Tab-separated table of C-alpha atoms and ligand atoms in Angstrom:
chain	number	residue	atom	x	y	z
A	888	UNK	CA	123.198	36.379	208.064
A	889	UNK	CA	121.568	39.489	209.887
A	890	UNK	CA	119.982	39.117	213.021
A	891	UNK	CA	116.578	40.601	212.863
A	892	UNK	CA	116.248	42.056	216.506
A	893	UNK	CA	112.759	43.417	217.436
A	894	UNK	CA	113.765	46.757	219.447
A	895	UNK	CA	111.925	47.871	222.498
A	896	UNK	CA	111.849	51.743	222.578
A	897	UNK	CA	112.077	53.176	225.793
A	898	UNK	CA	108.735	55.544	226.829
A	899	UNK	CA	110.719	58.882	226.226
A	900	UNK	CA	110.870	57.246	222.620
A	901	UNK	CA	107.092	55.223	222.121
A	902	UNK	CA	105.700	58.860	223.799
A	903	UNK	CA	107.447	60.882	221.416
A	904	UNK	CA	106.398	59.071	218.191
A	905	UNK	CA	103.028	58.901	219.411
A	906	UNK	CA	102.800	62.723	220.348
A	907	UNK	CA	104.103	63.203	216.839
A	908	UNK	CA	101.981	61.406	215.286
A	909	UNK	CA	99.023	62.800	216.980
A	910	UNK	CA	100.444	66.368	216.078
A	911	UNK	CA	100.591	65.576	212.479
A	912	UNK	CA	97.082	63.727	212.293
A	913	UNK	CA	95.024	66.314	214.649
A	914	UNK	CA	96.915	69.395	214.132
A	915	UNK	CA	96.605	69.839	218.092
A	916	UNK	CA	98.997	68.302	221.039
A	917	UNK	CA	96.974	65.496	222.852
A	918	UNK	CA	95.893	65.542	226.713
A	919	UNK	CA	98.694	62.740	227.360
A	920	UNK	CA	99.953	59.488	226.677
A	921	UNK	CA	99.376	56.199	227.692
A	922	UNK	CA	100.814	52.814	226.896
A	923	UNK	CA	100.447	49.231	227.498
A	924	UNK	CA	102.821	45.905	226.123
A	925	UNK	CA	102.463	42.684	224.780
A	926	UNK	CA	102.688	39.624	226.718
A	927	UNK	CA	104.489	36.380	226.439
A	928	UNK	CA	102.701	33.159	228.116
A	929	UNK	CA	106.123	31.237	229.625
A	930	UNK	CA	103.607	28.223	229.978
A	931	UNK	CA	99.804	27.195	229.999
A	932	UNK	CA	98.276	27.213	226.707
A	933	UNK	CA	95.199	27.219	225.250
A	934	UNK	CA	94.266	26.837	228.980
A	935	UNK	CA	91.880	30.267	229.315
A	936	UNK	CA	88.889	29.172	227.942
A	937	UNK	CA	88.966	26.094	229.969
A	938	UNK	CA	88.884	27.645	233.124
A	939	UNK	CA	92.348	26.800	233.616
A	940	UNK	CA	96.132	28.564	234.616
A	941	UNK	CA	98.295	30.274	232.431
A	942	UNK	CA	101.329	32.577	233.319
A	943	UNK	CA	102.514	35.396	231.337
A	944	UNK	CA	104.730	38.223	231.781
A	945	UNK	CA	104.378	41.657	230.076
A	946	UNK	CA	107.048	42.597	227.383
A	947	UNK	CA	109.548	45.554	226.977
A	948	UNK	CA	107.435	46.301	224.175
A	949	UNK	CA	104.386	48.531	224.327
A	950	UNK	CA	101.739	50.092	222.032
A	951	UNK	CA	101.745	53.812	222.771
A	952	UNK	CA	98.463	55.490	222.004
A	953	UNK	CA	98.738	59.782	222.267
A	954	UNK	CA	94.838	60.775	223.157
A	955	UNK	CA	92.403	63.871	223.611
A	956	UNK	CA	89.197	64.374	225.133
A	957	UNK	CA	86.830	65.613	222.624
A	958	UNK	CA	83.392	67.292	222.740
A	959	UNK	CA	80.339	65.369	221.762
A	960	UNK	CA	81.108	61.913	221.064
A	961	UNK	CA	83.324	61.976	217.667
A	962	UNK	CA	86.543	59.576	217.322
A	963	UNK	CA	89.447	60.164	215.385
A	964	UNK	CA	91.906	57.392	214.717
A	965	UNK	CA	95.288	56.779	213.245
A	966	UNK	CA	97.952	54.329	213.311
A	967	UNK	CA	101.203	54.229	212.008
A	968	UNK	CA	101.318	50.930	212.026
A	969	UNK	CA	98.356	51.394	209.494
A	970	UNK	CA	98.710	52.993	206.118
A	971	UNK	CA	95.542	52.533	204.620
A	972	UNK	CA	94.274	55.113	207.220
A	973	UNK	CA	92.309	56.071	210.136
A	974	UNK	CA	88.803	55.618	210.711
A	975	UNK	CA	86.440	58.581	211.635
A	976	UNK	CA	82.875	57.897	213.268
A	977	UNK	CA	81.137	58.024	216.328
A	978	UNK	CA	80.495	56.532	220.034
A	979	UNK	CA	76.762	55.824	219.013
A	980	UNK	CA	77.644	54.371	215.418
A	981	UNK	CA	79.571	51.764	217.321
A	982	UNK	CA	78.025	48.081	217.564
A	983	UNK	CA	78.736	44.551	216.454
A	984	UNK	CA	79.822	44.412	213.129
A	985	UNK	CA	80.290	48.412	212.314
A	986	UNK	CA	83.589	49.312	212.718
A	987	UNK	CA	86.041	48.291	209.894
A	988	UNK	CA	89.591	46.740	210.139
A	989	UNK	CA	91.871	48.011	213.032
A	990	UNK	CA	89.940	50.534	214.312
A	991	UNK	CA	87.343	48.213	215.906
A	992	UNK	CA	90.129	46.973	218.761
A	993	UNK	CA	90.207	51.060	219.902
A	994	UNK	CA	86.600	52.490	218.935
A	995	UNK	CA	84.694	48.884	221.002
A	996	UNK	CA	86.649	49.418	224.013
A	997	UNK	CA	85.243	52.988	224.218
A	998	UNK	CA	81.763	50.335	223.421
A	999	UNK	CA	82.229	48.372	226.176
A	1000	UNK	CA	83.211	50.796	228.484
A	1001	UNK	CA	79.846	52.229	227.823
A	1002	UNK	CA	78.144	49.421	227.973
A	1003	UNK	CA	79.689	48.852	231.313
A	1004	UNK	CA	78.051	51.821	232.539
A	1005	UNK	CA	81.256	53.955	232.203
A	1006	UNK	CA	80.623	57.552	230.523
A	1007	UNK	CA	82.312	58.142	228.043
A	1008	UNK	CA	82.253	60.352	225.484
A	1009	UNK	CA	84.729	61.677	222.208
A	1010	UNK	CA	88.183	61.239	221.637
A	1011	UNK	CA	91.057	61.733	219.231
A	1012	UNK	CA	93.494	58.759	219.232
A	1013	UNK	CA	97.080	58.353	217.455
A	1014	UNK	CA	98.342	54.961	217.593
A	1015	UNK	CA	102.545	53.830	217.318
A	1016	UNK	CA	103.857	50.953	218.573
A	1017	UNK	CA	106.741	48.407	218.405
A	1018	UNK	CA	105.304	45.169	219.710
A	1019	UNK	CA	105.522	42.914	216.571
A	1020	UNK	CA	101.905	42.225	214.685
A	1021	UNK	CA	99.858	39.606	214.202
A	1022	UNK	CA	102.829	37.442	215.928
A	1023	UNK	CA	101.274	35.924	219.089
A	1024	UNK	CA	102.390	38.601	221.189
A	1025	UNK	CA	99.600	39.691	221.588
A	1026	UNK	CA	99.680	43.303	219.851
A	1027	UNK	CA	95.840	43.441	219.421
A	1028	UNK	CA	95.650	43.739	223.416
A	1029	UNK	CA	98.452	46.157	223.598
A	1030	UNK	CA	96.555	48.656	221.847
A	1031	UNK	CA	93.179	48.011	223.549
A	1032	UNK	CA	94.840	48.101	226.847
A	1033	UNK	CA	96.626	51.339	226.019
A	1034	UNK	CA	93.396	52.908	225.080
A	1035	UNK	CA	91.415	51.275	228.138
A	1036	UNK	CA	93.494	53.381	230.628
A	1037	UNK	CA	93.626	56.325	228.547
A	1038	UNK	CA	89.863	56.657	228.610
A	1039	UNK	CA	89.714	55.896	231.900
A	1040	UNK	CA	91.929	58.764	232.605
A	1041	UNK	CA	90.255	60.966	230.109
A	1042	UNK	CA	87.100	60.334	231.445
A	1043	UNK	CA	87.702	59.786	234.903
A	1044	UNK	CA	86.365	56.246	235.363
A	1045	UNK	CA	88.889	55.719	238.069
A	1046	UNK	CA	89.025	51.752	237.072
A	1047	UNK	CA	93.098	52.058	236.126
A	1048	UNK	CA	93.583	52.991	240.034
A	1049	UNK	CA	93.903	49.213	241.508
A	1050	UNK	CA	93.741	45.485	240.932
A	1051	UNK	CA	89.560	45.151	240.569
A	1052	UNK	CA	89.257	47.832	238.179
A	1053	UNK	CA	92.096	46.778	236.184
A	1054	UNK	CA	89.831	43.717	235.852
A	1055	UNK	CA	87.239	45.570	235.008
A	1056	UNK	CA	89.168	47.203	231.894
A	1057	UNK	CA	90.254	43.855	231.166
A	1058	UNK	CA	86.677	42.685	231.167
A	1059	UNK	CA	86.320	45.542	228.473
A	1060	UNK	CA	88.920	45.114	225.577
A	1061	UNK	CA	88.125	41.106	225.868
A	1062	UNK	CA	84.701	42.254	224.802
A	1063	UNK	CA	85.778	44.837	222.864
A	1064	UNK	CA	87.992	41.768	220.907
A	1065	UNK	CA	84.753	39.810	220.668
A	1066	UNK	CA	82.578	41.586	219.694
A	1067	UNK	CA	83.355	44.767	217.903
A	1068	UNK	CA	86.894	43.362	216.440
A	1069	UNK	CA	84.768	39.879	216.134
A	1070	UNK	CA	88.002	38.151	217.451
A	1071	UNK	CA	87.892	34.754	219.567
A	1072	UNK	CA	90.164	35.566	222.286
A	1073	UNK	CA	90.412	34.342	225.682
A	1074	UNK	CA	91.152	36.624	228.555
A	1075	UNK	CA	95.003	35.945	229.055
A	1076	UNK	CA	96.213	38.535	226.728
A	1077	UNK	CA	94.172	41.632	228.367
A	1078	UNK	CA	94.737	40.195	231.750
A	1079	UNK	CA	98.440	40.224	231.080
A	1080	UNK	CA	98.667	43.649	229.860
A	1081	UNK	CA	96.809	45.300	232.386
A	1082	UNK	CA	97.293	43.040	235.805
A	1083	UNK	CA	100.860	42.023	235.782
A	1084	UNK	CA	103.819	43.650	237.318
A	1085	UNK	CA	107.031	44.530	236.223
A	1086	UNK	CA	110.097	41.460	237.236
A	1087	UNK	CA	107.034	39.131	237.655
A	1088	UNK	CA	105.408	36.804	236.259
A	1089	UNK	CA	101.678	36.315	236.320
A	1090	UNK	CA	99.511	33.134	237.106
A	1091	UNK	CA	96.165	34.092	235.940
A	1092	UNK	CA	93.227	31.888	237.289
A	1093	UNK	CA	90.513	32.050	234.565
A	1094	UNK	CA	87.977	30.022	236.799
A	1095	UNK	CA	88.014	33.306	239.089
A	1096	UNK	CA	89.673	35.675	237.517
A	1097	UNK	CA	92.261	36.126	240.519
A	1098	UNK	CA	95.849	36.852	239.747
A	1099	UNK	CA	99.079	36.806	241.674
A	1100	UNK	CA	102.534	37.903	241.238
A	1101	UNK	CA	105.583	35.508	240.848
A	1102	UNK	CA	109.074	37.143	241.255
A	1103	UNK	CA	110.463	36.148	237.769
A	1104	UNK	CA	114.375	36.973	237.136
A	1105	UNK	CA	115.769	35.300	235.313
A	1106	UNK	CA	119.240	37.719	234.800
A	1107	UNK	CA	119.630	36.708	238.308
A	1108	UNK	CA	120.121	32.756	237.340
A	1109	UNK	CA	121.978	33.751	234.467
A	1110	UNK	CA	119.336	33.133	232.312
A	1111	UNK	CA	117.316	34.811	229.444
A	1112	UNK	CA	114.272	34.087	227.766
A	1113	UNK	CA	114.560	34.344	223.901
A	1114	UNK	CA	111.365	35.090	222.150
A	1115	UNK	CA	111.173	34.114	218.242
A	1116	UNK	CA	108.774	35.472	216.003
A	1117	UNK	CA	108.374	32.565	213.392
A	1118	UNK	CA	106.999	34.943	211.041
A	1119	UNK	CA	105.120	32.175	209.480
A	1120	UNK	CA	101.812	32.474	208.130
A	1121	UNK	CA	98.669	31.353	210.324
A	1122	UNK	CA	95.734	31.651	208.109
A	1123	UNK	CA	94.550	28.220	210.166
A	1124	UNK	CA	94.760	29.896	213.182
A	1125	UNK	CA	90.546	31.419	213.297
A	1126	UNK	CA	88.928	27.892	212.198
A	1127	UNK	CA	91.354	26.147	214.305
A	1128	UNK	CA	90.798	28.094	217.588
A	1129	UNK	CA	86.615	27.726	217.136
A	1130	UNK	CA	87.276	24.139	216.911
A	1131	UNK	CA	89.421	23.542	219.924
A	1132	UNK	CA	86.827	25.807	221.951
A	1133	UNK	CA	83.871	23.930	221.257
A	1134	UNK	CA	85.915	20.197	221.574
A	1135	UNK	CA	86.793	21.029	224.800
A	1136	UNK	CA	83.280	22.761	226.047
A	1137	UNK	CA	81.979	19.851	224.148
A	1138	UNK	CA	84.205	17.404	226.088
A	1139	UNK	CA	83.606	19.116	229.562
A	1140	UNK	CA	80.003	18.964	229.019
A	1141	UNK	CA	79.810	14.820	227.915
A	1142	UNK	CA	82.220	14.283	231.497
A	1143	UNK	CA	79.354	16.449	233.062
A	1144	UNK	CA	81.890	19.747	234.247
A	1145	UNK	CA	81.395	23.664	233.834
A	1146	UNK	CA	85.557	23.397	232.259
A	1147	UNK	CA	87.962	20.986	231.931
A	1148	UNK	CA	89.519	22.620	234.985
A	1149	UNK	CA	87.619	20.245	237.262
A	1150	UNK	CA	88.865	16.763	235.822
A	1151	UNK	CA	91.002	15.720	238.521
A	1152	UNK	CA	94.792	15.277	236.496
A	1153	UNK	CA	94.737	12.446	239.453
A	1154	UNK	CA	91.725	10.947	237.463
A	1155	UNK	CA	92.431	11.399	234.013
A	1156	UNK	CA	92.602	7.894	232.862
A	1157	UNK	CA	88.889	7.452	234.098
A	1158	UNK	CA	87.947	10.694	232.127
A	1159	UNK	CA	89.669	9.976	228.853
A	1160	UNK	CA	87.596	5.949	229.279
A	1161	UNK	CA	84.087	8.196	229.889
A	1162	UNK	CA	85.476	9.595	226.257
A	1163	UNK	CA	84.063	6.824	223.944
A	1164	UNK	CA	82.005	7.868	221.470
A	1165	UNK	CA	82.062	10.615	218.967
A	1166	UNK	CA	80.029	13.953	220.226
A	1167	UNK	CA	78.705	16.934	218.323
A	1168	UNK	CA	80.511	20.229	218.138
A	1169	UNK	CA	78.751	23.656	218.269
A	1170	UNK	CA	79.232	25.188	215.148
A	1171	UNK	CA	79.039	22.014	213.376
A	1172	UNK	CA	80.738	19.097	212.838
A	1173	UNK	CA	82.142	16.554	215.391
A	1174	UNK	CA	85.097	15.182	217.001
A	1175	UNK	CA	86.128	11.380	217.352
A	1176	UNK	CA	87.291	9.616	220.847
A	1177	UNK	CA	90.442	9.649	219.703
A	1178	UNK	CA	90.265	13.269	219.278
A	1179	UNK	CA	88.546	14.621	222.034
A	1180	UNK	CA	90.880	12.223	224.355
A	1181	UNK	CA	94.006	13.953	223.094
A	1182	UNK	CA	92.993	17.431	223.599
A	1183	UNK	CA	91.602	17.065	226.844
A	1184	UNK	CA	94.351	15.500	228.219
A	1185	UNK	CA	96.421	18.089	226.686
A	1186	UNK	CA	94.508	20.556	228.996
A	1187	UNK	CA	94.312	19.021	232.084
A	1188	UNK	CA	98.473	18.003	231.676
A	1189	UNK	CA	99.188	21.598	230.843
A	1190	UNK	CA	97.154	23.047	233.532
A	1191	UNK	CA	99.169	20.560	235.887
A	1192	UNK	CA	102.105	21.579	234.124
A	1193	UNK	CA	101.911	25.160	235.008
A	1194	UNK	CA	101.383	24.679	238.235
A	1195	UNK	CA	104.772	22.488	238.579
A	1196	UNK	CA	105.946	25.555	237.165
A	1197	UNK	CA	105.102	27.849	239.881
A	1198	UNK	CA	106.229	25.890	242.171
A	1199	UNK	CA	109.785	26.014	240.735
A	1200	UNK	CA	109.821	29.569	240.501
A	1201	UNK	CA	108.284	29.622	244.516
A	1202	UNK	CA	110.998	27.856	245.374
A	1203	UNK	CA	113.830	30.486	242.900
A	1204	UNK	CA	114.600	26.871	241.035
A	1205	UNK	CA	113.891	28.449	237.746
A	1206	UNK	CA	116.908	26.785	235.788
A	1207	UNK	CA	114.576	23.524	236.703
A	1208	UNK	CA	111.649	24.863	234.606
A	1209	UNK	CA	112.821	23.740	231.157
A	1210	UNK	CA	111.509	20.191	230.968
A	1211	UNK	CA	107.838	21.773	231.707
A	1212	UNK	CA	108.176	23.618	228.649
A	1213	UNK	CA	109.627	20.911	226.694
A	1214	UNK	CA	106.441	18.213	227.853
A	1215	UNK	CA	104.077	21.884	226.806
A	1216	UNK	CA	105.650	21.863	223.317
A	1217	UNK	CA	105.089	18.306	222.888
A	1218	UNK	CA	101.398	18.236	224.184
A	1219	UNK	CA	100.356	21.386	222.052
A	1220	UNK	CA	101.825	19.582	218.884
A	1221	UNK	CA	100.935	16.220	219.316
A	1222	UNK	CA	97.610	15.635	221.491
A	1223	UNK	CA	96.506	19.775	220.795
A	1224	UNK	CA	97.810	19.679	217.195
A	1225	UNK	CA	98.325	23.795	217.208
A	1226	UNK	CA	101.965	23.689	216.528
A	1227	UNK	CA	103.300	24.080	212.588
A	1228	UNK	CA	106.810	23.417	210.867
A	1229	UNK	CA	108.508	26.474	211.835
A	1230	UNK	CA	107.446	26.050	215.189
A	1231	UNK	CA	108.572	22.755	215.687
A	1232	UNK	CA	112.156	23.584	213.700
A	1233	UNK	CA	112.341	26.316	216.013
A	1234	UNK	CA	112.557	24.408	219.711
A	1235	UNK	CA	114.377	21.564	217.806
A	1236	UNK	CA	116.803	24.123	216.745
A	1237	UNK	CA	117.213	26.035	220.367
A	1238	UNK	CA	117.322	23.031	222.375
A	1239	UNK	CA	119.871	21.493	220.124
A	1240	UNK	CA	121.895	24.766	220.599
A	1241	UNK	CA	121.718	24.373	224.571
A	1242	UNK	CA	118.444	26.132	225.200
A	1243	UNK	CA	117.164	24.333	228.746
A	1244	UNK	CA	113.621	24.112	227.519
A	1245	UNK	CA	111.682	25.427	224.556
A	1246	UNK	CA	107.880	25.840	223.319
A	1247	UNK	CA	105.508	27.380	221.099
A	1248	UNK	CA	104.044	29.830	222.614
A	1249	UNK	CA	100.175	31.846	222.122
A	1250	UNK	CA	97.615	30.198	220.023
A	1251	UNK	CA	99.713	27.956	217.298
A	1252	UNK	CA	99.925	27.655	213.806
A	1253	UNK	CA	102.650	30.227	213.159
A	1254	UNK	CA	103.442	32.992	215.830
A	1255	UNK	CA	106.132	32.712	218.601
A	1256	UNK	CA	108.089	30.434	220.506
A	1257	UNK	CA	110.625	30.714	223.987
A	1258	UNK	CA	113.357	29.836	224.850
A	1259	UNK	CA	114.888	29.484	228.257
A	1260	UNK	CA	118.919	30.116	227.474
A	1261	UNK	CA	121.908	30.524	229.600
A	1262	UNK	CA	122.637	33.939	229.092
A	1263	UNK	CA	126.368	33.080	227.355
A	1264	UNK	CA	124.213	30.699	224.675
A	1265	UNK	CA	121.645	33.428	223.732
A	1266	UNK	CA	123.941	34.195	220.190
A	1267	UNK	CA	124.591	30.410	219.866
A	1268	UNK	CA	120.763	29.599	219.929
A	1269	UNK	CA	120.180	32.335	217.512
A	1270	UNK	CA	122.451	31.374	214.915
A	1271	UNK	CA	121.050	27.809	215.328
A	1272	UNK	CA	117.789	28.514	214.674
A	1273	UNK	CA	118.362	31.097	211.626
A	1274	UNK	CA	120.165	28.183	210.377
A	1275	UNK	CA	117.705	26.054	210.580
A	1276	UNK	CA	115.002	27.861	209.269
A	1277	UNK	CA	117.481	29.524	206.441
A	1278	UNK	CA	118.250	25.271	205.501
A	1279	UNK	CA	114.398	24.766	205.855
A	1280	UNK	CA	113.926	27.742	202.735
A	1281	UNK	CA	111.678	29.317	205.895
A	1282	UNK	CA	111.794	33.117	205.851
A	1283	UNK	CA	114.236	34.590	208.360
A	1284	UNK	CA	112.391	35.124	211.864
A	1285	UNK	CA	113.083	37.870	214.314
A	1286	UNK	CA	113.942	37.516	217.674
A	1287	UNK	CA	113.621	39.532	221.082
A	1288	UNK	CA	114.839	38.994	224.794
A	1289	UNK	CA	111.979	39.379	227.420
A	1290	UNK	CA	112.716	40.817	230.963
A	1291	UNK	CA	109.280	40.938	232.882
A	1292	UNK	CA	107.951	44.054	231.882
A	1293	UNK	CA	105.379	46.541	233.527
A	1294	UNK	CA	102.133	47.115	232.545
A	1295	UNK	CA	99.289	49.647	230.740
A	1296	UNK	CA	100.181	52.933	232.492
A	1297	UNK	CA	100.287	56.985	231.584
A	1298	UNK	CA	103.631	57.819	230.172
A	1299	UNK	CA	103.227	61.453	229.834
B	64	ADP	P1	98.421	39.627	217.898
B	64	ADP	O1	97.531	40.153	218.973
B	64	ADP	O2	98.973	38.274	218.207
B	64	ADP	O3	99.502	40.562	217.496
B	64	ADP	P2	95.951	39.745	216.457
B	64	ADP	O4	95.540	39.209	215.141
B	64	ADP	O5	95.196	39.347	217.661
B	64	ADP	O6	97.508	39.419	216.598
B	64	ADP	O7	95.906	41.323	216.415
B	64	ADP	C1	96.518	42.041	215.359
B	64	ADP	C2	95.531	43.128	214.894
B	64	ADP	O8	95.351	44.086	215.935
B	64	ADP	C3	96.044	43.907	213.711
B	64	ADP	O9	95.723	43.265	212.476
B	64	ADP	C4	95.285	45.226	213.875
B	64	ADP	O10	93.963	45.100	213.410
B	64	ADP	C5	95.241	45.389	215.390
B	64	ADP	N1	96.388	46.169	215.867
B	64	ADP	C6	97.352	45.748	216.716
B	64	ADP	N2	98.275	46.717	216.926
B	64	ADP	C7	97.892	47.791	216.204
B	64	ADP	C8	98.425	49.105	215.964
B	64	ADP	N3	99.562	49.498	216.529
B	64	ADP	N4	97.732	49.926	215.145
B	64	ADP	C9	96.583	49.542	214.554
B	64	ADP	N5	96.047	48.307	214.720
B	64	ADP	C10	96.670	47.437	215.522
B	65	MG	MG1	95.744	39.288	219.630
């Protein structure tokens, strides 16, 4: 069997595809280039919109997007990770539902920027990247991020400079996502890719938006964390994610809270009781006490969960952490119902193979899962799991290491 490794190319390599690219597209060289990775959430899941905790760290793998200024306000886009082309238009044709396909994710964050009270103005933009697509690792905020600091740079906005204007461009792309790209997304993915620093992780606090910075090494326990991309299919994945959203809000508004971050984990039992009756979901529909009980005690045992977590890694007792992500996998399948086949096979496979602790990972249904994996095991657990999946008649899935990456910056 082949391994299918996803590569991370260095900047000297993401700069020079993108500056090619550009080249070829434009006919011109570009003012610069900028760059920004996917992310990896090591634990708290489906936690964002709930006003909860999650922790990500930044991949090795980056979306690098060569730019130009431009007079007046035309755009010019093209990917390579697109062949059906680039989109052409302009700052004031862009609103809610007017920008086709990919190029929605790069023309609304120019949008929102605007909106923000930012001035901005034209641009040509040529898009390369190697974070894998459409596979939980968040490759949609990659590029958005990447194109947030580049027209903040372009246009001197001056928001890429520290922590509350990183926000700020965070604040962006999510809308951006929501409502040019017309994606549900939290705010973990964006927050990730522009806040977090490299050999940390980073516990985001969606109730206030604060961050901080965990030291996260895990070469120095002899440790790695193996990322596999499942590679299965997760048409579910848009119905799904509405649903959960408005079971929760719909929960947290029944137990009379702004989130489901202010049920007390200490008082859960007496929560999931006040959960007796069936209530109405926004957008239709409605979910039974049975349901509603298992999800929100999925949230409020994962938001608990993660911060167990930190204070392992507080206390550099990170071999400890793999029973967290074991009780996360378990919660997200059975009281969240997010996780599918190839998920499960996956952490069945990688813990059988000696992996410490394993878990989906991003929304569900298809995507990614981790691994934590002493670092002499990482080939064992491979092979395990391309067994598995191979015996399964699953089609093969790729894998990456993650170090703790750094985050949206100018690489040339
Ligand atoms: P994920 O963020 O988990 O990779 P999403 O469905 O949120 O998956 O985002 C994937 C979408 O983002 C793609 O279908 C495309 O529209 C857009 N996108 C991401 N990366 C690129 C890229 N390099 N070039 C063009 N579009 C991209
Ligand atoms: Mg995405």
């Amino acid at each position: 069997m082949t391994t299918h490794r996803v590569r991370a190319w260095d900047v000297a390599e993401g700069a020079r595809r993108a500056t090619e690219a550009f080249r070829a597209e434009f006919g011109a060289e570009p003012d610069g280039v900028w760059s920004a990775p996917g992310r990896v959430n090591l634990i708290g899941e489906h936690t964002d919109y709930n006003g909860g905790l999650c922790l990500p760290i930044d991949l090795p793998h980056r979306t690098y997007v060569a730019m130009a200024r431009t007079a007046g306000d035309a755009i010019a886009l093209a990917s390579a990770q697109e062949s059906s082309g680039g989109w052409r238009g302009a700052l004031a044709d862009v609103g809610p539902g007017r920008v086709p396909g990919w190029a929605a994710y790069v023309a609304g964050v120019a949008w929102s920027l605007a909106q923000d009270g930012a001035t901005v103005g034209g641009f040509a933009a040529a898009v390369d990247s190697c974070v894998p697509y459409g596979a939980g690792l968040s490759s949609s905020a990659a590029l958005e991020s990447a194109v947030a600091v580049g027209l903040d740079e372009l246009y001197g906005i001056g928001l890429a400079d520290d922590d509350p204007g990183r926000a700020r461009l965070a604040q962006a792309c999510i809308r951006a996502e929501n409502e040019i790209a017309g994606a549900m997304t939290g705010g973990m993915d964006q927050t990730s890719s522009l806040r977090a620093s490299a050999g940390h992780a980073l516990l985001y606090d969606t109730r206030d938006g604060s961050v901080r910075h965990l030291p996260f090494d895990l070469a120095a326990h002899g440790l790695a964390l193996l990322v596999v991309d499942t590679k299965a299919p997760h048409q579910l994945a848009d119905g799904q994610y509405a649903n959960r959203r408005a079971t929760c809000d719909a929960a947290a508004a029944h137990l009379g809270v702004a989130t489901l971050r202010e049920v007390d984990p200490a008082a859960l039992d007496d929560a999931l009781a006040r959960l007796d009756a069936p209530l109405p979901l926004s957008g239709g529909g409605s979910a039974e006490p049975a349901v509603l009980r298992a999800r929100v005690r999925h949230v409020v045992t994962e938001i608990a969960r993660v911060e167990q977590f930190v204070e392992l890694l507080q206390s550099d007792r990170v071999a400890e952490v793999g029973p967290l992500m074991d009780a996360s996998h378990a919660s997200l399948r059975d009281d969240y119902e997010v996780s599918c086949p190839e998920l499960d096979a996956t952490v069945e496979a990688a813990r059988g193979a000696g992996a410490l602790g394993a878990r989906m990972t991003g929304g569900g249904f298809g995507g990614s899962a981790i691994a934590l994996v002493p670092v002499d095991l990482v080939a064992a657990v491979t092979t395990a799991v391309e067994q598995s999946f191979a015996d399964r008649g699953y089609a093969p899935p790729a894998f990456l290491v993650a170090d703790a990456a750094g985050p949206a910056a100018r690489d040339i």
